[in-house]
mmCIF file of C-alpha atoms in Angstrom:
data_model
loop_
_atom_site.group_PDB
_atom_site.id
_atom_site.type_symbol
_atom_site.label_atom_id
_atom_site.label_comp_id
_atom_site.label_asym_id
_atom_site.label_seq_id
_atom_site.Cartn_x
_atom_site.Cartn_y
_atom_site.Cartn_z
ATOM 1 C CA MET A 4 67.838 90.676 59.615
ATOM 2 C CA SER A 5 70.318 90.644 56.772
ATOM 3 C CA ARG A 6 73.984 91.260 57.356
ATOM 4 C CA ALA A 7 75.580 93.958 55.231
ATOM 5 C CA VAL A 8 79.275 93.500 54.573
ATOM 6 C CA ASP A 9 80.917 95.972 52.221
ATOM 7 C CA GLY A 10 84.447 96.099 50.892
ATOM 8 C CA SER A 11 85.656 98.427 53.631
ATOM 9 C CA VAL A 12 84.428 96.021 56.347
ATOM 10 C CA ALA A 13 86.175 93.088 54.696
ATOM 11 C CA GLU A 14 89.328 95.167 54.436
ATOM 12 C CA ARG A 15 89.194 96.165 58.111
ATOM 13 C CA ARG A 16 88.656 92.537 59.123
ATOM 14 C CA ALA A 17 91.610 91.452 56.999
ATOM 15 C CA ALA A 18 93.723 94.261 58.478
ATOM 16 C CA LEU A 19 93.466 92.781 61.976
ATOM 17 C CA PRO A 20 96.661 90.744 62.506
ATOM 18 C CA ALA A 21 96.015 87.078 63.286
ATOM 19 C CA GLU A 22 98.110 87.224 66.478
ATOM 20 C CA LEU A 23 96.115 90.220 67.734
ATOM 21 C CA VAL A 24 92.851 88.397 67.016
ATOM 22 C CA GLU A 25 94.107 85.274 68.818
ATOM 23 C CA LEU A 26 95.067 87.347 71.856
ATOM 24 C CA ALA A 27 91.584 88.900 71.895
ATOM 25 C CA HIS A 28 89.930 85.481 71.638
ATOM 26 C CA ARG A 29 91.937 84.240 74.624
ATOM 27 C CA ALA A 30 90.616 87.180 76.634
ATOM 28 C CA ASN A 31 87.032 86.461 75.434
ATOM 29 C CA ILE A 32 86.943 89.759 73.544
ATOM 30 C CA GLU A 33 84.811 89.865 70.413
ATOM 31 C CA VAL A 34 86.558 91.260 67.346
ATOM 32 C CA GLY A 35 83.404 92.427 65.641
ATOM 33 C CA TYR A 36 79.630 92.575 65.928
ATOM 34 C CA VAL A 37 76.490 93.184 63.884
ATOM 35 C CA ASP A 38 74.620 96.333 64.873
ATOM 36 C CA ALA A 39 70.858 96.837 65.086
ATOM 37 C CA PHE A 40 70.705 97.722 61.383
ATOM 38 C CA GLY A 41 72.414 94.515 60.265
ATOM 39 C CA THR A 42 75.749 96.156 59.504
ATOM 40 C CA GLU A 43 78.893 94.384 60.591
ATOM 41 C CA ARG A 44 81.225 96.529 62.690
ATOM 42 C CA VAL A 45 84.937 95.728 62.963
ATOM 43 C CA PRO A 46 87.230 97.570 65.401
ATOM 44 C CA SER A 47 90.476 99.124 64.361
ATOM 45 C CA PRO A 48 93.722 97.547 65.604
ATOM 46 C CA ASP A 49 94.253 100.539 67.908
ATOM 47 C CA ALA A 50 90.791 100.077 69.460
ATOM 48 C CA LEU A 51 91.491 96.392 70.041
ATOM 49 C CA LEU A 52 94.837 97.274 71.614
ATOM 50 C CA ALA A 53 93.098 99.652 74.031
ATOM 51 C CA VAL A 54 90.636 96.948 75.107
ATOM 52 C CA LEU A 55 93.437 94.402 75.570
ATOM 53 C CA ARG A 56 95.339 96.850 77.762
ATOM 54 C CA ALA A 57 92.180 97.374 79.817
ATOM 55 C CA TYR A 58 92.106 93.591 80.285
ATOM 56 C CA GLY A 59 95.599 93.681 81.751
ATOM 57 C CA HIS A 60 97.735 92.772 78.746
ATOM 58 C CA ASP A 61 101.039 94.633 78.524
ATOM 59 C CA ILE A 62 100.895 95.527 74.859
ATOM 60 C CA ASP A 63 101.440 98.971 73.330
ATOM 61 C CA ARG A 64 101.576 98.263 69.597
ATOM 62 C CA VAL A 65 100.214 95.794 67.077
ATOM 63 C CA GLY A 66 103.660 94.364 66.376
ATOM 64 C CA ALA A 67 103.942 93.280 70.026
ATOM 65 C CA ALA A 68 101.000 90.862 69.771
ATOM 66 C CA GLY A 69 103.321 87.902 69.176
ATOM 67 C CA ASP A 70 105.342 88.691 72.297
ATOM 68 C CA ALA A 71 102.112 89.096 74.290
ATOM 69 C CA LEU A 72 100.915 85.680 73.070
ATOM 70 C CA ARG A 73 104.139 84.027 74.128
ATOM 71 C CA ALA A 74 103.950 85.737 77.512
ATOM 72 C CA ASP A 75 100.381 84.446 77.859
ATOM 73 C CA ASP A 76 101.571 80.950 76.945
ATOM 74 C CA ARG A 77 104.165 81.131 79.717
ATOM 75 C CA ARG A 78 101.564 82.308 82.250
ATOM 76 C CA ARG A 79 99.200 79.497 81.309
ATOM 77 C CA ALA A 80 101.963 76.908 81.492
ATOM 78 C CA GLU A 81 103.191 78.190 84.843
ATOM 79 C CA ARG A 82 99.644 78.187 86.182
ATOM 80 C CA GLY A 83 99.411 74.545 85.163
ATOM 81 C CA LEU A 84 95.618 74.304 85.469
ATOM 82 C CA PRO A 85 92.742 76.400 84.134
ATOM 83 C CA PRO A 86 91.431 78.781 86.825
ATOM 84 C CA VAL A 87 87.795 77.609 86.532
ATOM 85 C CA VAL A 88 86.230 74.404 85.222
ATOM 86 C CA VAL A 89 82.490 73.708 84.813
ATOM 87 C CA ALA A 90 81.415 70.122 85.513
ATOM 88 C CA TRP A 91 77.925 69.464 84.166
ATOM 89 C CA ASP A 92 75.899 66.843 85.997
ATOM 90 C CA GLY A 93 76.001 63.478 84.257
ATOM 91 C CA ALA A 94 78.616 64.526 81.693
ATOM 92 C CA PRO A 95 82.271 63.428 81.805
ATOM 93 C CA THR A 96 84.513 66.357 82.734
ATOM 94 C CA VAL A 97 88.269 66.400 82.268
ATOM 95 C CA VAL A 98 90.738 69.046 83.359
ATOM 96 C CA GLU A 99 93.727 69.464 81.067
ATOM 97 C CA GLY A 100 96.944 70.678 82.664
ATOM 98 C CA VAL A 101 100.720 70.529 82.548
ATOM 99 C CA VAL A 102 103.138 69.478 85.276
ATOM 100 C CA PRO A 103 106.930 69.575 85.620
ATOM 101 C CA LEU A 104 108.848 67.154 83.448
ATOM 102 C CA THR A 105 109.969 65.240 86.555
ATOM 103 C CA ALA A 106 106.383 64.463 87.609
ATOM 104 C CA SER A 107 105.044 61.057 86.592
ATOM 105 C CA ARG A 108 101.916 60.951 88.781
ATOM 106 C CA VAL A 109 99.607 63.639 90.135
ATOM 107 C CA SER A 110 97.628 63.391 93.368
ATOM 108 C CA CYS A 111 94.202 65.006 93.039
ATOM 109 C CA ARG A 112 91.916 66.194 95.819
ATOM 110 C CA LEU A 113 88.479 67.706 95.276
ATOM 111 C CA THR A 114 87.073 69.553 98.302
ATOM 112 C CA GLY A 115 83.464 70.726 98.528
ATOM 113 C CA GLU A 116 81.903 73.641 100.363
ATOM 114 C CA ASP A 117 80.787 71.266 103.119
ATOM 115 C CA GLY A 118 84.297 69.885 103.600
ATOM 116 C CA SER A 119 83.663 66.590 101.815
ATOM 117 C CA GLU A 120 86.557 65.261 99.762
ATOM 118 C CA ARG A 121 87.286 63.060 96.775
ATOM 119 C CA ARG A 122 90.835 61.801 96.211
ATOM 120 C CA TRP A 123 92.440 59.981 93.300
ATOM 121 C CA ASP A 124 95.676 59.772 91.314
ATOM 122 C CA GLU A 125 96.332 60.470 87.659
ATOM 123 C CA ALA A 126 99.309 59.401 85.562
ATOM 124 C CA ALA A 127 101.163 62.161 83.724
ATOM 125 C CA GLY A 128 100.940 61.889 79.973
ATOM 126 C CA ALA A 129 103.214 62.587 77.062
ATOM 127 C CA GLU A 130 105.855 65.275 77.055
ATOM 128 C CA ARG A 131 104.953 68.546 75.375
ATOM 129 C CA ILE A 132 106.256 72.072 74.944
ATOM 130 C CA ALA A 133 104.253 74.525 77.033
ATOM 131 C CA GLY A 134 105.279 78.124 77.582
ATOM 132 C CA GLY A 135 108.556 77.477 75.801
ATOM 133 C CA GLU A 136 109.559 74.698 78.206
ATOM 134 C CA ARG A 137 109.312 70.920 78.210
ATOM 135 C CA ARG A 138 106.552 69.708 80.513
ATOM 136 C CA ASN A 139 104.362 66.665 80.985
ATOM 137 C CA ALA A 140 100.692 66.804 80.120
ATOM 138 C CA VAL A 141 98.108 65.540 82.601
ATOM 139 C CA THR A 142 94.393 64.864 82.288
ATOM 140 C CA MET A 143 92.337 64.844 85.488
ATOM 141 C CA THR A 144 88.871 63.303 85.296
ATOM 142 C CA ILE A 145 86.319 64.816 87.662
ATOM 143 C CA PRO A 146 84.128 62.111 89.303
ATOM 144 C CA ASP A 147 80.722 62.062 87.620
ATOM 145 C CA ASP A 148 78.822 61.749 90.917
ATOM 146 C CA VAL A 149 79.980 65.093 92.359
ATOM 147 C CA PRO A 150 76.931 66.967 93.738
ATOM 148 C CA PRO A 151 76.219 70.504 92.484
ATOM 149 C CA GLY A 152 78.229 73.218 94.185
ATOM 150 C CA ILE A 153 81.615 74.933 94.247
ATOM 151 C CA TRP A 154 84.607 72.623 94.629
ATOM 152 C CA MET A 155 88.326 73.238 94.940
ATOM 153 C CA LEU A 156 90.571 70.965 92.899
ATOM 154 C CA GLU A 157 94.116 70.584 94.255
ATOM 155 C CA ALA A 158 96.752 68.852 92.163
ATOM 156 C CA GLU A 159 100.127 67.879 93.666
ATOM 157 C CA ALA A 160 103.244 66.249 92.278
ATOM 158 C CA GLY A 161 106.168 66.421 94.686
ATOM 159 C CA ASP A 162 106.900 70.074 95.452
ATOM 160 C CA TRP A 163 104.593 71.223 92.625
ATOM 161 C CA SER A 164 100.987 72.072 93.510
ATOM 162 C CA ARG A 165 98.222 74.001 91.799
ATOM 163 C CA THR A 166 94.512 74.664 92.365
ATOM 164 C CA ALA A 167 91.452 75.206 90.197
ATOM 165 C CA THR A 168 87.848 76.057 91.017
ATOM 166 C CA VAL A 169 85.330 73.462 89.827
ATOM 167 C CA VAL A 170 81.720 74.577 89.431
ATOM 168 C CA ALA A 171 79.515 71.476 89.500
ATOM 169 C CA ALA A 172 76.231 72.465 87.879
ATOM 170 C CA PRO A 173 73.026 70.518 87.248
ATOM 171 C CA ALA A 174 72.121 69.969 83.604
ATOM 172 C CA ARG A 175 68.464 70.649 84.444
ATOM 173 C CA ALA A 176 67.215 73.160 87.006
ATOM 174 C CA TYR A 177 64.066 71.182 87.846
ATOM 175 C CA PRO A 178 63.007 67.585 87.151
ATOM 176 C CA ALA A 179 60.692 67.214 84.190
ATOM 177 C CA THR A 180 57.888 66.109 86.532
ATOM 178 C CA ARG A 181 57.852 69.567 88.167
ATOM 179 C CA ARG A 182 57.296 71.625 85.052
ATOM 180 C CA ARG A 183 55.337 74.841 85.490
ATOM 181 C CA ARG A 184 53.378 76.859 82.992
ATOM 182 C CA GLY A 185 51.922 80.305 83.003
ATOM 183 C CA VAL A 186 52.262 83.737 81.461
ATOM 184 C CA PHE A 187 54.545 86.747 81.631
ATOM 185 C CA VAL A 188 53.116 90.211 81.135
ATOM 186 C CA PRO A 189 54.131 93.692 82.380
ATOM 187 C CA LEU A 190 51.379 95.032 84.622
ATOM 188 C CA HIS A 191 51.154 98.334 82.750
ATOM 189 C CA ALA A 192 50.304 96.409 79.556
ATOM 190 C CA LEU A 193 47.530 94.453 81.254
ATOM 191 C CA HIS A 194 44.814 97.079 80.950
ATOM 192 C CA SER A 195 41.123 96.320 80.637
ATOM 193 C CA THR A 196 37.877 98.237 80.241
ATOM 194 C CA LEU A 197 37.956 98.847 84.000
ATOM 195 C CA SER A 198 41.441 100.405 84.096
ATOM 196 C CA TRP A 199 42.599 103.735 82.708
ATOM 197 C CA GLY A 200 44.958 102.701 79.917
ATOM 198 C CA ALA A 201 47.404 100.920 82.223
ATOM 199 C CA GLY A 202 46.942 97.749 84.198
ATOM 200 C CA ASN A 203 46.256 97.756 87.935
ATOM 201 C CA PHE A 204 46.136 95.150 90.690
ATOM 202 C CA GLY A 205 42.505 94.387 89.901
ATOM 203 C CA ASP A 206 43.512 93.412 86.367
ATOM 204 C CA LEU A 207 46.303 91.280 87.826
ATOM 205 C CA GLY A 208 43.792 89.476 90.034
ATOM 206 C CA ASP A 209 41.503 88.826 87.058
ATOM 207 C CA LEU A 210 44.454 87.467 85.076
ATOM 208 C CA SER A 211 45.406 85.186 87.960
ATOM 209 C CA ALA A 212 41.918 83.681 88.053
ATOM 210 C CA TRP A 213 41.889 83.250 84.265
ATOM 211 C CA VAL A 214 45.316 81.530 84.155
ATOM 212 C CA SER A 215 44.385 79.268 87.066
ATOM 213 C CA GLY A 216 41.163 78.298 85.303
ATOM 214 C CA LEU A 217 43.205 77.154 82.309
ATOM 215 C CA GLY A 218 45.475 74.971 84.484
ATOM 216 C CA GLY A 219 48.321 77.465 84.750
ATOM 217 C CA ASN A 220 50.178 77.949 88.011
ATOM 218 C CA LEU A 221 52.377 81.026 87.658
ATOM 219 C CA ILE A 222 52.318 84.642 86.549
ATOM 220 C CA ALA A 223 55.510 86.635 85.999
ATOM 221 C CA THR A 224 55.641 90.401 85.677
ATOM 222 C CA LEU A 225 57.992 93.334 86.113
ATOM 223 C CA PRO A 226 58.768 94.909 89.521
ATOM 224 C CA LEU A 227 55.676 96.422 91.121
ATOM 225 C CA LEU A 228 56.961 98.412 94.110
ATOM 226 C CA ALA A 229 58.339 101.878 93.559
ATOM 227 C CA ALA A 230 61.893 102.469 94.744
ATOM 228 C CA PHE A 231 63.648 105.733 95.558
ATOM 229 C CA LEU A 232 66.060 106.688 92.779
ATOM 230 C CA ASP A 233 69.226 108.160 94.217
ATOM 231 C CA GLU A 234 72.965 107.664 93.934
ATOM 232 C CA PRO A 235 74.426 105.145 93.737
ATOM 233 C CA ALA A 236 71.655 103.841 91.505
ATOM 234 C CA GLU A 237 71.240 102.997 87.869
ATOM 235 C CA PRO A 238 67.996 103.967 86.136
ATOM 236 C CA SER A 239 66.195 100.995 84.658
ATOM 237 C CA PRO A 240 63.150 100.875 82.375
ATOM 238 C CA TYR A 241 62.063 97.758 84.285
ATOM 239 C CA ALA A 242 61.972 99.301 87.780
ATOM 240 C CA PRO A 243 59.297 101.822 88.817
ATOM 241 C CA VAL A 244 61.151 104.647 90.531
ATOM 242 C CA SER A 245 60.016 107.944 91.986
ATOM 243 C CA ARG A 246 61.705 110.607 94.100
ATOM 244 C CA HIS A 247 58.269 111.459 95.503
ATOM 245 C CA PHE A 248 57.088 107.967 96.418
ATOM 246 C CA TRP A 249 58.519 107.686 99.929
#
């Protein structure tokens, strides 16, 4: 699909102030998208302001984006650590943070859901300006043998202490030796000469035998059991629903 970008789109993109765009990026807000017809869509500054306010930023005009960025810098510096860190299995993971200028070493404790702990110390690094104040940088290296799960990282330096959630995740869901193969097909599309234009459980049984005969070991399909559609519920094209079923 080709992307159509006309002069007005380029102008709207250029009209978004850099500080406003940076603030949106920090909040993981996209500042444009390509629609189903391949046309790039760019929000107006006012639309972006409305989304930022919905995300909790205290900003009422485009010219206040710089102040909002500085306020965000102060919040990040005061927090000291990122709120969530993902540690992939087998990959080195470091947590970047800042500590008070008086801190030279940081005591680290990683606590798992089962109560197990890992403890180590890290030396504070070079001085830097964070949130408008002088602080020391610190890099905490997560042990590479941490099992998958949710861990709580606690960092302490004197009276200063902060926490971060560490999500230890496997790089592969299943070992390569346990690979599965099969097919996915919606049951209604699996019709045969014995069914009336839409697949039934007999067709599903025939498919199962056919896949098994070819060495396959799984069949995936859409939900099969009808559910009662009532509030609070959200209609879905993937769920068979009927007010008359029950």
